[in-house]
Every structure is written in C-alpha cells, then in structure tokens.
Amino acid sequence: MKKTVVFRIDPLNPDPDKIRVAADYILKGGLVAFPTETVYGLGADAFNPRAIIELFEAKKRPLDNPPIVHVSKVEDLDKLVKNVPSKAKKLMEHFWPGPLTLIFKHSRRVPDVTVAGLDTIAIRMPRHKVALALLAETDRPIAAPSANAAGRPSPTSAAHVLSDLNGKVDVVLDAGSTTIGVESTVLDLTVSPPQILRPGGIPYESLREFLKKVELNPVAVSDKPLSLEKVRSPGLKYRHYAPTAEMVVVEGEHEAVTRRVNELIRFYSRKGKKVGVLGTQENLEYYAADSVKCLGSNRNPSSAAKNLFGLLREFDSEKIDLIIAEGIPLEDLGLAVMNRLRKASGYNIVKAC
Ligand code: TXA
Ligand code: MG
C-alpha cells in the first residue's frame, strides 16, 4: 500500500511547487493521477518499464491493452515514433492540444511493455494546464490510461480516482471535474483511409470535415458485440465503463422509448429490484423509479458526455440493481456517449418501436 497524497491544484494556474513534487514521483518511477480535459489519467514515465508494469497492476489492466502516451510538445514525437506522416502534422496543428489520440508506428526506443508488444503507439497532447505543466516539468512522455480500475467508468473527478485507486498511486492532482467527460477520439493513421478506433472528444463530423476521408471502425459504432477479428484496438474487446449495477439501454423514437422504459421500470420493480433511470431532460417527468437522473438534454450531447461517467458511479453508490438508460442521437459527442453506454450495458440493448 502506498500513502496517496492529494494536492488540490488550480486548473488554470497550477502551483509550480505541487507540479514539481508530482514530477519528481514520475521521474522516480512512481504513479501520479492528473486531470486532462477528458478524464483523469494515471501517469507513469513512458520510458520506465518498471513504472509501466506497476501502472498496469494498479489498474488491474490486462497487459495486452496499451496506454496512451501523453506529450506537451510536438518534438517529443521524435523519441517515440518512426516518422510523422504529413496528414498527422496537419491534424496535430489543428487539433492539439486536445482530445485526439493518433496511432503511429513507434520507434525502437519505446519499451515493449509501454506498447503491449504492438508495433504501434497511441499519442496525444492534452488540453489541460495541469497535465501540460506536469509533462513540461518531467520533460518526458507520460503514459496515462484513464485513472480508474479496469472495467469501471472512467474518472471525471479526483474523488472517482480515489475510490478506485487510493493506496495504489503516489499523488493525485485534484483540479476539480473534467470538462469533456468522455475520453479522447482514437484515430489510426497507419491505415488508409484513417480509421476512428474509439469515438471520443473530437467528433467524427469534425474529422470528416478536416480529412474528407475517414472511416469508423465497426466496433466503435456497433450496437452488438463483434467478433474478435474485427477488433483493431486492444481496449475495444474488453467490457468497459461498467457500473456494478446491471444495465439496459433503450433506443428508438421518443414515445416508444418512454413507453418501453416505463414497462421495464414496472417489470423490474415488481421483481423487487432497485431500479434507476438515466434519462434525457425532456423525458424525466415521465418516469417514477427508485432513482431518476438526468443525462442532459437530447439536443446537447456535450452535457451528456460530461455527466455520463459520474452518474453511473452515483447509481452504484445508491446500490441500484438495474439502470435503465435512454439512448441519445449518434451525432456529435452523442456517438461517444452511446459507444460508452452500449459497452457499459454489455450490449444489453432494447430497440423500442
Ligand atoms: O482521453 C483519454 O484518452 C484518456 C486521458 C487520460 O488522456 N486516456 C485514456 O486511456 O482513455 P485508456 O488507456 O483508458 O484508453 C486508451 C485506448 C484503449 O482503447 C487502447 O486499447 C487504445 O487506446 N490504444 C492504445 N494504444 C493503441 C495502439 N497502439 N493501437 C490501437 N489502439 C491503442
Ligand atoms: Mg480507459
């Protein structure tokens, strides 16, 4: 067990002394949880294999699922990748710092364990002053998966990090809630056309507009579990983002959805289950369950993205047995939200009609 130290830190003007202490832990092979604009990350020195193994152990993450490596300046890529294609340069100029992770062929200097034995590496530059200050102070790339225990919803606050990893991490930099709430978009540039492996903070529509040609990996948009041959990103094959409660997602037209959600509430309540509803603002008034929570407006996927993971954790702390979640449109950040909801439910999806 480690003694986890929590530093409250100003998200806009991080205290250099606290950043220095956290950076020293990274340089000595320790683990530091820090905020990004998407979710909190669990950071370790990307060039220290022992620290990376400890990071996997802390999360109980399967060793075949590599973390994203974070950088604070484009020059850091020289140490990490074989070459930077011109398409990548343009994307980095436009979207970095920000919630876009790019997949490159990695250089020989990168330890095997950091990339889980793959010949590719996932890299991003986060848009958060605390993350950037930590990266600049260590002056090296930091590998950082989301700072949750494997399989759990990603952490959007320091309290979420502590509830999963207290005693397993040296420092938590607590800068309050993250702004985007779902993880970065993972874009594979080693294939042509580029392919989105995980929808996230940069919407598909923005990448399509910028690149003209970009594909969505079938797993990213699937409403059913897909066979393993189709899985190109290691993380896509694991059950993820899951609350302890069972979950069902109800998708379809407004009226059919509210009708079906109410049928499910009655059915499970009669069986003695404690039922929670994760609904859109427009429909909340139609539901009477043990716990009813607002994901956000149907017309505002950004609010749904920001609220999603925290609300799933809240249902767990209320000891809800079953969460019934309404689907939202697959547009903008809605695609990332639905990808997380469907996976969290284990693809337990009801099409209401
Ligand atoms: O917003 C984010 O991306 C957050 C913050 C902390 O930056 N990080 C994050 O990391 O979500 P993680 O490790 O939880 O998710 C990384 C995803 C996984 O699905 C993993 O399989 C995929 O990126 N990935 C990592 N390396 C890859 C590679 N070489 N090829 C394909 N997918 C890769
Ligand atoms: Mg994760």
XYZ file of C-alpha atoms and ligand atoms in Angstrom:
387
model
C 0.000 0.000 0.000
C 1.222 3.484 -0.830
C 0.343 6.611 1.079
C -1.623 8.507 -1.555
C -1.114 12.275 -1.319
C -3.837 14.526 -2.733
C -2.933 18.039 -3.876
C -5.724 20.464 -4.687
C -4.466 22.439 -7.636
C -5.806 25.382 -9.615
C -6.798 24.125 -13.102
C -5.980 27.449 -14.741
C -2.901 28.456 -12.778
C -1.236 25.326 -11.366
C 1.100 25.817 -8.403
C 4.649 25.017 -9.642
C 5.684 23.562 -6.250
C 2.957 20.923 -6.373
C 3.770 20.168 -10.007
C 7.442 19.714 -9.052
C 6.613 17.206 -6.310
C 4.369 15.249 -8.688
C 7.002 15.355 -11.456
C 9.641 14.001 -9.037
C 7.427 10.996 -8.326
C 7.098 10.305 -12.070
C 10.884 10.611 -12.544
C 11.494 8.189 -9.641
C 9.176 5.608 -11.246
C 6.024 6.464 -9.266
C 2.397 6.915 -10.313
C 0.617 10.272 -10.496
C -3.073 10.745 -11.304
C -3.711 14.036 -13.085
C -6.597 15.817 -14.786
C -6.944 16.206 -18.540
C -9.779 17.905 -20.417
C -11.401 14.470 -20.996
C -10.963 12.304 -17.878
C -8.289 11.859 -15.189
C -5.242 9.881 -16.291
C -2.959 7.597 -14.274
C 0.527 8.643 -15.290
C 3.911 6.900 -15.334
C 7.190 7.559 -17.170
C 6.649 6.067 -20.660
C 10.360 5.100 -20.807
C 10.422 3.279 -17.452
C 9.221 -0.324 -17.943
C 9.014 -0.996 -14.204
C 6.784 2.004 -13.633
C 4.556 0.932 -16.535
C 4.164 -2.561 -15.069
C 3.197 -1.004 -11.745
C 0.665 1.137 -13.589
C -0.957 -1.938 -15.167
C -1.010 -3.649 -11.765
C -2.595 -0.660 -10.011
C -5.456 -0.628 -12.528
C -5.590 -4.430 -12.827
C -5.440 -3.784 -16.546
C -4.698 -6.651 -18.954
C -1.112 -6.352 -20.211
C -2.218 -6.574 -23.852
C -4.038 -3.229 -23.693
C -1.519 -0.382 -24.053
C -1.999 3.079 -22.524
C -1.998 6.378 -24.402
C 1.300 8.266 -24.226
C 0.939 11.983 -23.480
C 3.259 14.740 -24.695
C 3.461 18.507 -24.146
C 5.376 19.398 -27.311
C 5.483 18.036 -30.826
C 9.273 17.452 -30.612
C 8.577 14.687 -28.072
C 7.349 12.605 -31.004
C 10.933 12.288 -32.293
C 11.730 9.901 -29.423
C 8.514 7.934 -29.833
C 7.665 7.435 -33.492
C 9.415 6.282 -36.653
C 8.092 9.056 -38.839
C 5.328 11.609 -38.704
C 3.165 11.452 -41.849
C 2.133 14.825 -43.316
C -1.515 14.071 -42.528
C -0.550 13.693 -38.863
C 1.281 17.017 -38.891
C -1.838 18.775 -40.143
C -4.056 17.035 -37.607
C -1.702 17.910 -34.756
C -1.573 21.550 -35.830
C -5.345 21.755 -35.903
C -6.498 19.547 -33.021
C -3.615 19.563 -30.492
C -3.615 20.206 -27.655
C -6.960 18.443 -27.481
C -8.898 15.172 -27.216
C -7.463 13.466 -30.309
C -5.162 10.453 -29.940
C -3.161 9.439 -33.000
C -1.752 5.974 -33.728
C 1.743 5.850 -35.256
C 4.401 3.195 -35.889
C 6.677 3.522 -32.871
C 10.453 3.869 -32.700
C 12.738 1.171 -31.253
C 13.422 3.227 -28.145
C 9.917 2.695 -26.754
C 9.835 -0.142 -24.172
C 7.750 -3.152 -25.256
C 5.544 -3.026 -22.199
C 4.514 0.589 -22.920
C 3.010 -0.512 -26.239
C 1.957 -4.001 -25.115
C 4.224 -5.560 -27.726
C 2.453 -3.846 -30.668
C 4.400 -2.077 -33.434
C 2.218 0.992 -32.995
C 1.824 3.649 -30.299
C -1.081 5.912 -29.270
C -0.091 9.546 -28.581
C -1.913 12.704 -27.609
C -1.288 16.216 -26.297
C -3.906 17.022 -23.638
C -5.538 20.464 -23.393
C -5.267 20.987 -19.649
C -2.831 23.297 -17.898
C -2.110 20.835 -15.076
C -1.364 17.970 -17.473
C 0.812 20.188 -19.669
C 2.704 21.595 -16.659
C 3.388 18.077 -15.357
C 4.619 16.933 -18.773
C 6.831 20.006 -19.170
C 8.310 19.622 -15.681
C 9.188 15.932 -16.171
C 10.368 16.714 -19.710
C 9.403 13.258 -20.864
C 6.383 11.476 -22.316
C 3.930 10.156 -19.740
C 1.901 7.003 -20.372
C -1.545 7.517 -18.902
C -4.600 5.342 -19.230
C -7.771 6.603 -17.586
C -7.283 6.550 -13.787
C -9.996 4.009 -12.968
C -9.801 0.347 -12.015
C -10.029 -1.686 -15.253
C -13.622 -2.092 -16.393
C -15.040 0.712 -14.230
C -16.394 4.025 -15.549
C -13.580 6.490 -16.283
C -12.947 9.107 -13.568
C -14.091 12.662 -14.166
C -13.114 13.840 -10.658
C -10.362 13.186 -8.125
C -12.936 11.512 -5.845
C -13.568 8.908 -8.580
C -9.821 8.277 -8.828
C -9.528 7.804 -5.067
C -12.494 5.486 -4.876
C -10.738 3.088 -7.314
C -7.029 3.673 -6.665
C -6.469 5.047 -3.163
C -3.293 3.432 -1.777
C -2.084 2.432 -5.260
C -0.969 5.825 -6.541
C 1.593 8.245 -5.107
C -0.066 11.566 -5.916
C -3.489 12.715 -7.101
C -3.595 16.228 -8.579
C -7.150 17.351 -7.842
C -8.225 20.152 -10.184
C -11.968 19.533 -9.925
C -14.227 17.997 -12.567
C -13.018 17.467 -16.102
C -14.790 19.435 -18.825
C -15.431 16.974 -21.675
C -16.180 13.867 -19.622
C -15.543 11.154 -22.244
C -12.105 10.069 -23.404
C -10.230 11.220 -26.491
C -11.038 10.077 -30.015
C -8.520 7.416 -31.110
C -7.588 7.790 -34.796
C -5.441 5.201 -36.572
C -3.153 6.825 -39.140
C -1.334 3.620 -40.054
C -4.202 2.624 -42.365
C -5.670 4.386 -45.365
C -8.114 5.994 -45.095
C -7.539 6.819 -41.412
C -9.870 4.966 -39.092
C -11.554 6.015 -35.853
C -10.981 3.170 -33.396
C -12.722 4.889 -30.476
C -15.170 7.797 -30.809
C -14.411 10.493 -28.247
C -13.963 14.188 -27.531
C -13.319 15.206 -31.163
C -16.498 14.312 -33.058
C -16.467 12.120 -36.171
C -18.070 15.015 -38.098
C -15.096 17.328 -37.358
C -12.585 14.730 -38.533
C -14.611 14.043 -41.680
C -14.729 17.715 -42.470
C -10.977 18.062 -41.922
C -9.765 14.846 -43.565
C -12.538 14.356 -46.144
C -11.985 10.600 -45.922
C -12.129 8.857 -42.552
C -13.719 5.572 -41.540
C -15.389 4.489 -38.356
C -14.213 1.116 -37.079
C -17.311 -1.140 -36.929
C -16.715 -1.797 -33.222
C -16.882 1.928 -32.485
C -20.450 2.218 -33.722
C -21.750 -1.273 -33.133
C -24.905 -1.967 -31.166
C -23.872 -5.608 -30.806
C -20.678 -7.254 -29.566
C -18.473 -8.021 -32.587
C -16.167 -10.925 -33.270
C -12.569 -10.503 -32.136
C -11.110 -10.477 -35.684
C -12.754 -7.102 -36.219
C -11.218 -5.618 -33.086
C -8.269 -3.436 -34.109
C -7.775 -1.580 -30.850
C -6.940 -3.853 -27.929
C -9.132 -1.940 -25.475
C -12.219 -2.420 -27.610
C -12.567 -6.065 -26.748
C -12.977 -5.690 -23.003
C -16.189 -4.878 -21.125
C -15.705 -1.325 -20.113
C -17.072 1.715 -18.368
C -19.342 -0.583 -16.401
C -21.140 0.253 -13.174
C -21.704 -2.588 -10.700
C -25.435 -2.418 -11.428
C -26.861 -4.280 -14.405
C -27.734 -2.001 -17.275
C -30.104 -1.874 -20.197
C -30.094 0.780 -22.930
C -33.400 1.646 -24.608
C -33.064 3.132 -28.091
C -35.670 4.452 -30.535
C -38.241 7.198 -31.067
C -39.251 9.415 -28.162
C -42.712 7.969 -27.419
C -41.713 4.355 -27.919
C -38.697 4.865 -25.634
C -40.660 6.397 -22.752
C -43.290 3.648 -23.042
C -40.691 0.903 -23.006
C -38.689 2.466 -20.148
C -41.878 2.561 -18.062
C -42.651 -1.085 -18.872
C -39.150 -2.037 -17.767
C -39.437 0.011 -14.550
C -42.667 -1.814 -13.650
C -41.317 -5.235 -14.591
C -38.109 -4.961 -12.545
C -39.686 -3.153 -9.585
C -42.205 -5.992 -9.269
C -39.280 -8.405 -9.104
C -38.005 -6.443 -6.093
C -35.112 -4.768 -7.905
C -33.973 -1.272 -7.015
C -34.335 0.496 -10.362
C -32.539 3.619 -11.611
C -33.325 5.580 -14.764
C -30.755 7.582 -16.688
C -32.980 9.725 -18.871
C -32.849 12.782 -21.065
C -34.076 16.050 -19.615
C -37.050 16.108 -21.993
C -38.392 12.774 -20.690
C -37.565 12.752 -16.980
C -41.078 13.786 -15.892
C -42.482 10.533 -17.337
C -40.512 8.286 -15.018
C -41.095 7.163 -11.442
C -38.301 4.856 -10.293
C -36.142 4.495 -7.164
C -33.642 6.930 -8.642
C -34.082 9.113 -11.730
C -31.067 11.018 -13.057
C -30.670 13.495 -15.876
C -28.086 12.688 -18.515
C -28.710 16.076 -20.160
C -30.798 17.393 -22.984
C -31.461 15.270 -26.033
C -30.215 18.213 -28.059
C -26.995 18.715 -26.102
C -24.700 15.689 -26.351
C -21.851 17.635 -24.698
C -23.756 17.777 -21.416
C -24.496 14.046 -21.676
C -20.781 13.389 -22.210
C -19.836 15.492 -19.199
C -22.380 13.831 -16.885
C -22.265 10.211 -18.016
C -19.493 8.542 -16.000
C -20.188 10.407 -12.753
C -23.875 9.419 -12.886
C -23.056 5.742 -13.445
C -20.916 5.877 -10.309
C -23.718 7.628 -8.390
C -26.153 4.803 -9.167
C -23.613 2.385 -7.702
C -23.266 4.374 -4.507
C -27.078 4.284 -4.189
C -26.929 0.470 -4.521
C -29.187 0.471 -7.568
C -29.605 -3.058 -9.014
C -30.631 -2.118 -12.526
C -30.011 1.051 -14.562
C -32.336 1.733 -17.485
C -30.644 4.264 -19.789
C -32.226 6.127 -22.662
C -30.267 6.302 -25.882
C -29.430 9.677 -27.443
C -28.807 10.558 -31.125
C -25.467 9.395 -32.534
C -24.449 12.878 -33.598
C -21.514 14.937 -32.371
C -20.422 13.712 -28.894
C -23.558 11.519 -28.894
C -21.576 8.869 -30.782
C -19.006 8.625 -27.967
C -21.726 8.665 -25.298
C -23.648 5.846 -26.989
C -20.466 3.824 -27.523
C -19.790 4.038 -23.745
C -23.420 3.352 -22.751
C -23.721 0.324 -25.015
C -20.433 -1.125 -23.790
C -21.303 -0.397 -20.153
C -24.523 -2.375 -20.617
C -22.603 -5.292 -22.144
C -24.681 -4.555 -25.306
C -27.902 -5.185 -23.420
C -29.882 -3.016 -25.825
C -33.639 -2.806 -26.345
C -34.889 -1.290 -29.607
C -38.192 0.377 -28.726
C -40.767 0.638 -31.509
O -8.894 10.906 -23.022
C -8.151 9.919 -22.977
O -7.770 9.326 -23.994
C -7.697 9.452 -21.587
C -6.873 10.578 -20.943
C -6.289 10.183 -19.633
O -5.906 11.004 -21.833
N -6.941 8.250 -21.673
C -7.489 7.043 -21.971
O -6.600 5.999 -21.971
O -8.667 6.896 -22.205
P -7.029 4.471 -21.942
O -5.744 3.744 -21.797
O -8.042 4.257 -20.920
O -7.552 4.177 -23.384
C -6.626 4.038 -24.443
C -7.274 3.398 -25.637
C -7.575 1.942 -25.368
O -8.803 1.604 -26.010
C -6.379 1.255 -26.060
O -6.672 -0.060 -26.477
C -6.151 2.170 -27.241
O -6.362 3.470 -26.731
N -4.775 2.037 -27.739
C -3.616 2.290 -27.079
N -2.566 2.015 -27.874
C -3.072 1.597 -29.067
C -2.492 1.168 -30.300
N -1.177 1.120 -30.481
N -3.335 0.797 -31.299
C -4.673 0.861 -31.155
N -5.280 1.255 -30.015
C -4.481 1.614 -28.989
Mg -9.804 3.629 -20.001
